[in-house]
Coordinates of C-alpha atoms in Angstrom, one line a residue:
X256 CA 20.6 -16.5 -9.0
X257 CA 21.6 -13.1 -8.9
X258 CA 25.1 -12.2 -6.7
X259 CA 26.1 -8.9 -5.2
X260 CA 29.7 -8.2 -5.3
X261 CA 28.8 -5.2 -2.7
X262 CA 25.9 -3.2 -1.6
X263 CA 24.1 -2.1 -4.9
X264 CA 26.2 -3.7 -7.7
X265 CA 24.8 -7.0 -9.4
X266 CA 26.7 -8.7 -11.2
X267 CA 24.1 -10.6 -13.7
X268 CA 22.9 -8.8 -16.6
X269 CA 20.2 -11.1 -17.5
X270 CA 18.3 -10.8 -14.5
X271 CA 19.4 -7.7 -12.6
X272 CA 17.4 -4.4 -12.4
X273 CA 19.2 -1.0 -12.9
X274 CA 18.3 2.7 -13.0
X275 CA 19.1 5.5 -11.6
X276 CA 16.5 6.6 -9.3
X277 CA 17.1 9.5 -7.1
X278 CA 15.3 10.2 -3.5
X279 CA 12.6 12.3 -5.4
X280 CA 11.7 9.7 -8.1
X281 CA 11.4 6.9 -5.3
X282 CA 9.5 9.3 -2.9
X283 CA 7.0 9.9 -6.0
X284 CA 6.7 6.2 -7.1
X285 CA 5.4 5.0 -3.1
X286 CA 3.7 8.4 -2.3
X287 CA 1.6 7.6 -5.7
X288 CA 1.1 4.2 -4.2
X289 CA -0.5 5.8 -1.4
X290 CA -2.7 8.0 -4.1
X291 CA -3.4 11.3 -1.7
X292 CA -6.2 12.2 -3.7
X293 CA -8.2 8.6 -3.7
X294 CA -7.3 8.7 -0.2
X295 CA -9.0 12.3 1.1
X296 CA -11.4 11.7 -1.5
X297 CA -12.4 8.3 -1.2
X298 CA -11.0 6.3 1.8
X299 CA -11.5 9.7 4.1
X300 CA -15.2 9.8 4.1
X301 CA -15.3 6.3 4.5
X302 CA -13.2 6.4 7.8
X303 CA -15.2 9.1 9.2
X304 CA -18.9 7.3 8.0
X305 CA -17.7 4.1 9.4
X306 CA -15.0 5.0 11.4
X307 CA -14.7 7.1 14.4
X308 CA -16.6 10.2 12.7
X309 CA -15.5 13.5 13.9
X310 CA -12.3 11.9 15.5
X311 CA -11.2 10.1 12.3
X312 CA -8.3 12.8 11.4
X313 CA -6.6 12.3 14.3
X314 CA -6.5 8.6 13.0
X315 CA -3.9 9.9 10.6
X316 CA -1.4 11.1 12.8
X317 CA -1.5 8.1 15.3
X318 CA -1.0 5.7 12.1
X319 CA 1.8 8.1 11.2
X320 CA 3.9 7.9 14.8
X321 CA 3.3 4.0 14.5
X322 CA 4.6 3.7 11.1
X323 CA 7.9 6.4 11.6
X324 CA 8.7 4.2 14.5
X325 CA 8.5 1.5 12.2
X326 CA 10.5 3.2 9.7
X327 CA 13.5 3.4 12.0
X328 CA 14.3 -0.2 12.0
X329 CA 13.3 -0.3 8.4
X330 CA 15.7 2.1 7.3
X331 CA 19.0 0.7 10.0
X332 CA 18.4 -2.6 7.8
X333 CA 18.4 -1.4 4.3
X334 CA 21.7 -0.2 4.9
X335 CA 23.0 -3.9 6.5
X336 CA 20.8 -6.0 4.2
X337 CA 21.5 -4.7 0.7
X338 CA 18.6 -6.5 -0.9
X339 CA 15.7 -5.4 -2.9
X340 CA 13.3 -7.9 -1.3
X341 CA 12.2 -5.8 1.4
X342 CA 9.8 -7.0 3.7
X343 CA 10.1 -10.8 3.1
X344 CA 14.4 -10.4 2.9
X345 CA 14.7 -7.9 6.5
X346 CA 12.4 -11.4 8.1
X347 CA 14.9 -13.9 6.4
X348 CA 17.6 -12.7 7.9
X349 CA 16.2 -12.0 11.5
X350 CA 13.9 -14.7 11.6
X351 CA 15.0 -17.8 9.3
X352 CA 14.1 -18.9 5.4
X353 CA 10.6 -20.3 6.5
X354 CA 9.6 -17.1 7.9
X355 CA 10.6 -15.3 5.2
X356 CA 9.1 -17.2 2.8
X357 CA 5.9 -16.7 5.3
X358 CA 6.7 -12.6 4.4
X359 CA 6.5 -12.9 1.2
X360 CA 2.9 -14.9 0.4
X361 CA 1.4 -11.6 2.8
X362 CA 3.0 -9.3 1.1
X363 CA 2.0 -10.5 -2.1
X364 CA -1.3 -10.7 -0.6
X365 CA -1.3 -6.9 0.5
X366 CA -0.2 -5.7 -2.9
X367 CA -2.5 -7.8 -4.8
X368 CA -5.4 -7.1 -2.8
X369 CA -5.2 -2.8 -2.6
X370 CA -4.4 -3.0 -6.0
X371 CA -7.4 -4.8 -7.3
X372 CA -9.4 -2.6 -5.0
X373 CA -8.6 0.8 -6.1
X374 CA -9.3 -1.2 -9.8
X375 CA -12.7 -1.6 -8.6
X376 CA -13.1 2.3 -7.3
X377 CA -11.6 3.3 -10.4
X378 CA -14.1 1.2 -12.6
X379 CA -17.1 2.6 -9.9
X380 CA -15.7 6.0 -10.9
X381 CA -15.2 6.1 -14.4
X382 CA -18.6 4.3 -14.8
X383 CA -20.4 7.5 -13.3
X384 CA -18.3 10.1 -14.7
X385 CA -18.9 8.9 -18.4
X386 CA -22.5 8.3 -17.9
X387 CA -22.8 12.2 -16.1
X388 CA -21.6 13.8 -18.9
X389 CA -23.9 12.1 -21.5
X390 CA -21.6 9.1 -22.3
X391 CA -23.2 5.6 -22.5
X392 CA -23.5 3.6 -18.9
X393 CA -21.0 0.9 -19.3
X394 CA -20.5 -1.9 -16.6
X395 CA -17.4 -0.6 -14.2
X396 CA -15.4 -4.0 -15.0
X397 CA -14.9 -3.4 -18.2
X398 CA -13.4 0.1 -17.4
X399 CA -11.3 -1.3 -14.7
X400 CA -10.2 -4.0 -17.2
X401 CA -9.1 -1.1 -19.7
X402 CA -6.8 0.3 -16.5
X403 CA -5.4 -2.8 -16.4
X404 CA -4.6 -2.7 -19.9
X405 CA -3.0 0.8 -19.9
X406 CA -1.0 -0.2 -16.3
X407 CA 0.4 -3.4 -18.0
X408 CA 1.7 -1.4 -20.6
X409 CA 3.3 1.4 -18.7
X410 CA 4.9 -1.5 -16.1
X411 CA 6.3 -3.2 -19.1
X412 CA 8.3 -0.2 -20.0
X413 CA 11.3 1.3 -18.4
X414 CA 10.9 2.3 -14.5
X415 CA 12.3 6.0 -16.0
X416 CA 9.0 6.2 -17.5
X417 CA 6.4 4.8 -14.8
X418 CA 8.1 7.4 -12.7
X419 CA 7.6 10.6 -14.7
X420 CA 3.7 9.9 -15.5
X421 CA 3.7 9.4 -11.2
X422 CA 5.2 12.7 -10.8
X423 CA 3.8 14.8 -12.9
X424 CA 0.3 13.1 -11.5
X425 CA 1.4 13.2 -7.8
X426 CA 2.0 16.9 -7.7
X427 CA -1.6 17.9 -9.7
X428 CA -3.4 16.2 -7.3
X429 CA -1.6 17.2 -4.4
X430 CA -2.1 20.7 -5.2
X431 CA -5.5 21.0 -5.9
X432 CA -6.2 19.3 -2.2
X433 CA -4.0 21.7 -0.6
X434 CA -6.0 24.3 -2.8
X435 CA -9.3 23.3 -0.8
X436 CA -7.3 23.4 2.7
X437 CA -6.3 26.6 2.1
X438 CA -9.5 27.9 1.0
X439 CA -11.1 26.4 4.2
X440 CA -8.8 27.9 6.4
X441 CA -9.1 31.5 4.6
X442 CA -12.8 31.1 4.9
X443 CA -13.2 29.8 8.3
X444 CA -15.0 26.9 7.8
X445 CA -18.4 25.9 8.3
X446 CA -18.5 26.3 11.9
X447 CA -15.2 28.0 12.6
X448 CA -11.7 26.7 12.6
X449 CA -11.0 24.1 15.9
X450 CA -9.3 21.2 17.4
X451 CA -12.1 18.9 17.8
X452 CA -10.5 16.1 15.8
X453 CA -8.2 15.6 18.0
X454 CA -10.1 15.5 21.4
X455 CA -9.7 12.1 22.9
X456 CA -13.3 11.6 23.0
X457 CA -13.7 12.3 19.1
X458 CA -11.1 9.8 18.7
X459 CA -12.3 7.0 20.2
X460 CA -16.0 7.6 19.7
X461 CA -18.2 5.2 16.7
X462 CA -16.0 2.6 15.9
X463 CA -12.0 3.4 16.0
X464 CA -11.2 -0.1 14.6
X465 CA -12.2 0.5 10.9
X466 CA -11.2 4.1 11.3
X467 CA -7.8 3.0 11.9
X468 CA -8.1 0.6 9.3
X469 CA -9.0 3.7 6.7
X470 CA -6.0 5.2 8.3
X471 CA -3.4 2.5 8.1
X472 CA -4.5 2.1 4.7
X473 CA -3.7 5.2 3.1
X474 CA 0.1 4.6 3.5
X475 CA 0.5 1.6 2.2
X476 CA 3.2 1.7 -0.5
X477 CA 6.1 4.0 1.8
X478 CA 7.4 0.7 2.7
X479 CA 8.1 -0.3 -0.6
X480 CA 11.0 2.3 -1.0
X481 CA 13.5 -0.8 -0.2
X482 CA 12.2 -2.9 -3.5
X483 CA 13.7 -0.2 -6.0
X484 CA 17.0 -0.8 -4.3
X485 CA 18.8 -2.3 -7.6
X486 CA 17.4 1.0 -9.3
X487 CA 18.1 3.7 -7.0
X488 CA 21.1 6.0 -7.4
X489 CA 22.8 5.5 -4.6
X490 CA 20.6 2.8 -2.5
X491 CA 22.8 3.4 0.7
X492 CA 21.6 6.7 1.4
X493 CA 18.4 7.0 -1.4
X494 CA 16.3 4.6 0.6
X495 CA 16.2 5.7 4.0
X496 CA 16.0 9.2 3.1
X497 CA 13.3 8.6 0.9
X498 CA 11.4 5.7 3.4
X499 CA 11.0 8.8 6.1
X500 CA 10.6 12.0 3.3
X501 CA 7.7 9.2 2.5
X502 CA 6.0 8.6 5.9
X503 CA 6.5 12.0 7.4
X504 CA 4.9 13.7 4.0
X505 CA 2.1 11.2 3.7
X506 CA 1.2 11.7 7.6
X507 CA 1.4 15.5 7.6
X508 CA -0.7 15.4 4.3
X509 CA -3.5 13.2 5.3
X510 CA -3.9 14.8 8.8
X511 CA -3.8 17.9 7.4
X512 CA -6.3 17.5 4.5
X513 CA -9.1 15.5 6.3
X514 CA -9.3 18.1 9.1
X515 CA -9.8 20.3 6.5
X516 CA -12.6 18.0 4.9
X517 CA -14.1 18.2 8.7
X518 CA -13.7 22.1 8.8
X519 CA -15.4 22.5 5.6
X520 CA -18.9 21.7 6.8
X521 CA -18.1 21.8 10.6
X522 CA -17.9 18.8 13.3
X523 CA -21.7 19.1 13.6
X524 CA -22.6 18.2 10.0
X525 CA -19.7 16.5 8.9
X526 CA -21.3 12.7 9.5
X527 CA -24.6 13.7 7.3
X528 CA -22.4 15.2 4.6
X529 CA -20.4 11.8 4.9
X530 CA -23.6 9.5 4.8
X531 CA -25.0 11.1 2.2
X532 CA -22.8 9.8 -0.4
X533 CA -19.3 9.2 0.9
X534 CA -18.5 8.7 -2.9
X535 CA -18.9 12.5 -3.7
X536 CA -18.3 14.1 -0.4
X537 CA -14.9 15.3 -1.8
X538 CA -16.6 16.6 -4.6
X539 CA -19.4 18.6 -3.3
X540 CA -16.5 20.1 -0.6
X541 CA -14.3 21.4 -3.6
X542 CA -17.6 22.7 -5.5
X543 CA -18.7 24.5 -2.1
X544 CA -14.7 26.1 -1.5
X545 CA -13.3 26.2 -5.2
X546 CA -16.4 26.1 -7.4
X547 CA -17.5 24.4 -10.7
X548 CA -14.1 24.8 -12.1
X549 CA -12.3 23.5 -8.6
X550 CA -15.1 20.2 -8.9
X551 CA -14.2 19.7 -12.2
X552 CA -10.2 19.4 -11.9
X553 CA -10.8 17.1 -8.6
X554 CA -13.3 14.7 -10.8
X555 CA -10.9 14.3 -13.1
X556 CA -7.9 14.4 -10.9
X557 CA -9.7 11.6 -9.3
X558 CA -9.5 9.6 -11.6
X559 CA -5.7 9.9 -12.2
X560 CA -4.8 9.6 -9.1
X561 CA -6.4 6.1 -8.6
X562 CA -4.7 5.8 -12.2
X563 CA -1.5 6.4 -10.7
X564 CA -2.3 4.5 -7.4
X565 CA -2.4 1.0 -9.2
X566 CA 0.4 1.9 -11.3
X567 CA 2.8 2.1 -8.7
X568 CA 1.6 -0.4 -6.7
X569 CA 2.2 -2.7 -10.0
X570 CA 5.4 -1.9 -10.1
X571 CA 5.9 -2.8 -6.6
X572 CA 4.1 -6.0 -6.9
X573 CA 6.4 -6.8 -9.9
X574 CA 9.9 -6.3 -8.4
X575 CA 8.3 -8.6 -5.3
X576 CA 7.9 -11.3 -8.3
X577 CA 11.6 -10.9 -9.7
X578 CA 12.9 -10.9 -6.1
X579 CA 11.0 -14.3 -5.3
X580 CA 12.0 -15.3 -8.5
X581 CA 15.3 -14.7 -8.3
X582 CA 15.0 -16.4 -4.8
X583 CA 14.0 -19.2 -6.5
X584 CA 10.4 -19.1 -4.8
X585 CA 8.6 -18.9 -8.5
X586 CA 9.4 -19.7 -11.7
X587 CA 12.9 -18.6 -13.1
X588 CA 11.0 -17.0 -16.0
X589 CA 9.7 -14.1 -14.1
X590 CA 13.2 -13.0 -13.1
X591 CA 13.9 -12.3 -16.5
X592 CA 15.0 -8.5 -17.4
X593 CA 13.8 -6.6 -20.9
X594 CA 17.0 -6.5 -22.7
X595 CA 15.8 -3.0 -23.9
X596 CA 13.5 -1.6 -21.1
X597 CA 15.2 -3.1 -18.6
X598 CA 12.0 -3.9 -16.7
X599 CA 10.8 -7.3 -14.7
X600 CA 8.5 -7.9 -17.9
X601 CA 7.8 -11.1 -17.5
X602 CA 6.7 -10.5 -14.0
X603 CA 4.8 -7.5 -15.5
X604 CA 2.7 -9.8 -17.6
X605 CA 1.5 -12.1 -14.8
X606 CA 0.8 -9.2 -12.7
X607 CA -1.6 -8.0 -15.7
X608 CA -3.3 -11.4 -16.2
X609 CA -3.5 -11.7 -12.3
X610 CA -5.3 -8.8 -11.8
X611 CA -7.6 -9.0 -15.5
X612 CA -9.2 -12.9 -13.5
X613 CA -9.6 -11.2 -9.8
X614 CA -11.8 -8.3 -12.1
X615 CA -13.4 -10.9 -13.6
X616 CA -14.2 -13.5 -10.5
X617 CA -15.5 -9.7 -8.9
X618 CA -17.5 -9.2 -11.7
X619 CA -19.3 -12.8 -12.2
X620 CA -19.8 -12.6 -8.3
X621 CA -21.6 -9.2 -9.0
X622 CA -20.0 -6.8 -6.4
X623 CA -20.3 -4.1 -5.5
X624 CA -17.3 -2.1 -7.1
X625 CA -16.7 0.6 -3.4
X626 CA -18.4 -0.9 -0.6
X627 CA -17.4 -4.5 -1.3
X628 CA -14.0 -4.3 -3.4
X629 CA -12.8 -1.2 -2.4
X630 CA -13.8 -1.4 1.1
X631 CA -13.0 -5.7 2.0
X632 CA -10.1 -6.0 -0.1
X633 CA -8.7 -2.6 1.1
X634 CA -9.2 -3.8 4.6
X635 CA -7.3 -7.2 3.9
X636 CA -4.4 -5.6 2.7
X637 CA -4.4 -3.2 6.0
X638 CA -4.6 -6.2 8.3
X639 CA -1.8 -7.8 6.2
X640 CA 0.3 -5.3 6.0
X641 CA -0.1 -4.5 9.7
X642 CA 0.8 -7.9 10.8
X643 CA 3.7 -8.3 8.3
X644 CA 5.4 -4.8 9.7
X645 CA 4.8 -5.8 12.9
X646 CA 6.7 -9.2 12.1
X647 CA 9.4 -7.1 10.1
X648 CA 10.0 -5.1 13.7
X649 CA 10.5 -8.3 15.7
X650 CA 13.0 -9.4 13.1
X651 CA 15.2 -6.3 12.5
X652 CA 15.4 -6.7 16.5
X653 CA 16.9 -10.1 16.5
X654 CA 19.1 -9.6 13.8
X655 CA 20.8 -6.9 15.1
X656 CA 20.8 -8.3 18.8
X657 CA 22.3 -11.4 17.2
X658 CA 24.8 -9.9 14.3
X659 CA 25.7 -7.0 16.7
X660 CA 26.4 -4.8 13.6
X661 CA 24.7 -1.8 14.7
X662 CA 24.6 -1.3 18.2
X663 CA 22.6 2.3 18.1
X664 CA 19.8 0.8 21.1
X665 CA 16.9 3.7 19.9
X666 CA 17.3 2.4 15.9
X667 CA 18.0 -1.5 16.6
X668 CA 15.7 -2.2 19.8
X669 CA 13.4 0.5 21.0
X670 CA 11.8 1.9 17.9
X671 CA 11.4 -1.7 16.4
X672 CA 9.8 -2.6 20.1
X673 CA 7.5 0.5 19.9
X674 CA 6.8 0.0 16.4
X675 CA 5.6 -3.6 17.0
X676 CA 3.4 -2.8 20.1
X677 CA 1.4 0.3 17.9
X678 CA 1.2 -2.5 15.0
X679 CA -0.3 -5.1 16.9
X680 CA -3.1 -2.9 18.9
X681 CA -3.7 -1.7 15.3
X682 CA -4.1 -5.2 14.4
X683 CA -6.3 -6.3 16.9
X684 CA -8.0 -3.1 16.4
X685 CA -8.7 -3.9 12.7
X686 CA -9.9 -7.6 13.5
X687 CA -12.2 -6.7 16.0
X688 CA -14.2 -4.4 13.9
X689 CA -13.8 -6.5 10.5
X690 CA -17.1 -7.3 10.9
X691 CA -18.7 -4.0 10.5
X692 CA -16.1 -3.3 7.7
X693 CA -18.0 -5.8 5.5
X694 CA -21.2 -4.8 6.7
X695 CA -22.3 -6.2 9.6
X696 CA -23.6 -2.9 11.2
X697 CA -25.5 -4.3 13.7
X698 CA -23.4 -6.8 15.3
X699 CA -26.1 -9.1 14.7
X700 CA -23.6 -12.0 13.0
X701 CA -26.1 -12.5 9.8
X702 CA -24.4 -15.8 8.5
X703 CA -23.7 -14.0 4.9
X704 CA -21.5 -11.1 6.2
X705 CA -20.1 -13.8 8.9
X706 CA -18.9 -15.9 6.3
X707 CA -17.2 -13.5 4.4
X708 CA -15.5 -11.6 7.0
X709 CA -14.2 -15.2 8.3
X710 CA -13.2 -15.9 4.6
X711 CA -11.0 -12.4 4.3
X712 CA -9.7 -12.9 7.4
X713 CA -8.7 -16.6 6.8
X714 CA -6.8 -15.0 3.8
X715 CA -4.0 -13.4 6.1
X716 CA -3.8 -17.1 8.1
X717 CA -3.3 -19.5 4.7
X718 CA -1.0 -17.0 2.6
X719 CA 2.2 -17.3 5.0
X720 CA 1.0 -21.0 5.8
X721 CA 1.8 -21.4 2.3
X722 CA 4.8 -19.9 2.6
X723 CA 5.8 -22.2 5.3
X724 CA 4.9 -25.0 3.6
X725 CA 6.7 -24.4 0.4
X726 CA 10.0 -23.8 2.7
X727 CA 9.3 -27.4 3.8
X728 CA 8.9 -28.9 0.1
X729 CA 12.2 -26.7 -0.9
X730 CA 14.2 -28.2 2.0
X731 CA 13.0 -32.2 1.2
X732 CA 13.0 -31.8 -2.4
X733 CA 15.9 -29.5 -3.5
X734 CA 18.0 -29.3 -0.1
X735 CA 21.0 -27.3 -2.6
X736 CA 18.2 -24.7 -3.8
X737 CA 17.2 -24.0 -0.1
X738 CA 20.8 -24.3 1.4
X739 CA 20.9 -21.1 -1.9
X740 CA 18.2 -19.3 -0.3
X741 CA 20.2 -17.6 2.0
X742 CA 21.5 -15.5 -0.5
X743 CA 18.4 -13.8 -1.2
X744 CA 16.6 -14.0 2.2
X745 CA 19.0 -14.8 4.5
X746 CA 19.1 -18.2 6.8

């Protein structure tokens, strides 16, 4: 098992990860994650068709507050906890082995799940965009398979490398959006510039639930700032700074850039344009503000930026493997380090395979690649990640109420407390309204869409069961390996 001498120096060579990641190169890697441009383009329209409609912007900045609040407890316990597991190492330490081990099945279900569904938007969209320009109409599995391909590759490599494509992707697509914001506001809009968004009645009209789930959704991935711990520069003062550069960007971004998208064809018309095709409406709102040429860049934009959405999170979802590994929750094989690349290989290949037979279950089972990939498994991460932050919040409390080590009340106690309470509503929120996520529109309880939703829900209930329960077998069957634990994920 891997030892720290202090904060951000390992020891082992064989299974420790090292770099030299500044606050930039981490704030690229987890604002990729969140994907900007898949986000206004494709989760966006779906927030405001199925969400809360004119209101849905507004979404953005609630989810933002909720989430800095978060943040704040987040980043007081990177300093005091210098781990890379995160999520699953801040609950071990507040809250015991078994809960941590709990926090680590969900959050391996989060980053599984909103991976393989941007693989399935990104199939859906490469699918189209071939067969639009002439091309031949292949099946979108087999281009998200390709992605997978070209991801495993790049996540095998050095993390040097993962974060230069991400950068140079990150700031293309987040300058052709602010492009189309700008052109909206110079033109005035469809129906003049307003507030509307934001009125209280906008924001809680259709159905709020799956809007906020849209919105919760889109920053998935700032939290993972605290995994690239062992390859940051200087992980003491890297990670916070980069956790709320993260946050405080995304949220400004997204609210920003989707009240724009309103603007563009005014509060009046903006459901119609939506409903539609939700699928293009990013599209035909470029075409209208930048032209053929603008439409162009965003399709293929698009594209990349879903490209460098599931690279990122791949690289997340790997350094959660080596930490578990190194934990000793999974195999010691996936702990193991590239002698050249210095990369989580092994736990690169599994994530590759993993994802190549959820693509291939989605394929036999012939789903749809948006409205039933995209749109469930995007809103079982949400829920998951919700609860698990939430969870995070109530543990970064009671450590610091029991170690006494930081004894700043607003970072240690009443952020983490507000945090929790925004999480939760959000949570109930997201479960009320599942339903209609997977298509039950009519409230009506048809017994297909009841038995999935109760299906993805039961998802977020067995994952930390299973963590539970394999705390339980370590503890009877190899009392010294759990007694160990507490080095990775505290006791």
């Amino acid at each position: 098992m891997t030892k720290l001498e202090s904060p951000g120096v390992v020891t082992s060579d064989r299974r420790a990860l090292r770099g030299s990641l500044g606050v930039t190169a981490i704030v690229f890697m987890v604002v990729a994650a969140a994907s900007p441009l898949t986000v206004i383009g494709g989760a966006a329209p779906l927030g405001i068709l199925l969400g809360n409609g004119v209101g849905f912007p507004a979404l953005y900045a609630i989810s933002a507050v909720i989430l800095l609040l978060f943040a704040v407890g987040l980043a007081v316990m990177t300093r005091h906890v210098p781990k890379p597991g995160a999520f699953f190492t801040y609950v071990g330490y507040g809250l015991g082995r078994p809960s941590g081990l709990a926090a680590a099945w969900v959050a391996m279900l989060t980053y599984t799940t909103i991976q393989v569904s941007v693989y399935g938007y990104i199939g859906y969209i490469l699918s189209v965009t071939v067969a639009s320009i002439g091309g031949p109409t292949i099946a979108w599995w087999l281009y998200s398979l390709a992605m997978i391909a070209l991801v495993g590759i790049l996540g095998y490599r050095h993390i040097d490398l993962s974060s230069k494509v991400l950068g140079v992707l990150l700031i293309a697509e987040v300058g052709i959006v602010l492009l189309m914001v700008a052109a909206v506001m110079f033109s005035g809009g469809a129906q003049g510039l307003s507030l509307e968004p934001f009125e209280p009645a906008q924001i809680v009209s259709g159905s709020p639930g799956v809007g906020l789930m849209f919105a919760i959704a889109a920053f998935i991935g700032f939290e993972a700032t605290a995994i690239f711990r062992d390859e940051a520069r200087d992980p003491n003062r890297t990670i916070p700074r980069a956790t709320y550069a993260a946050v405080i960007g995304i949220g400004i971004f997204y609210t920003l850039a989707s009240w724009a998208m309103v603007m563009a064809w005014g509060p009046d018309n903006i459901l119609d344009e939506a409903a539609a095709d939700p699928g293009t409406l990013i599209l035909r709102t470029v075409s209208r503000y930048l032209g053929v040429a603008g439409e162009i860049t965003v399709n293929v934009l698009l594209i990349t930026s879903m490209f460098a959405c599931v690279l990122s999170f791949h690289n997340v979802i790997t350094r959660y493997q080596h930490s578990m590994s190194n934990a000793g929750v999974l195999p010691d094989k996936v702990a193991a380090v590239h002698h050249a690349h210095l990369s989580p290989h092994v736990s690169s290949l599994v994530q590759t395979v993993t994802s190549v037979v959820l693509i291939a279950v989605f394929a036999l089972f012939q789903l749809d690649p948006v409205l039933q990939v995209f749109t469930w498994f995007a809103g079982v991460a949400t829920l998951a990640i919700a609860i698990l932050m939430a969870v995070t919040s109530v543990a970064v409390i009671v450590y610091f109420l029991r170690t006494k080590k930081d004894r700043r009340v607003w970072n240690t106690i009443v952020a983490p407390a507000l945090g929790f309470i925004g999480l939760i509503v959000s949570a109930v929120l997201i479960i009320a309204y599942f339903p209609i996520m997977v298509g039950d529109v009519d409230g009506q309880g048809s017994p297909v869409f009841g038995a999935v939703s109760w299906f993805l829900l039961a998802l977020v209930v067995v994952f930390p069961l299973l963590g539970y329960a394999q705390a339980a077998w370590i503890k009877h069957r190899r009392p010294a390996a759990y007694a160990k634990l507490i080095d990775t994920i505290g006791g």
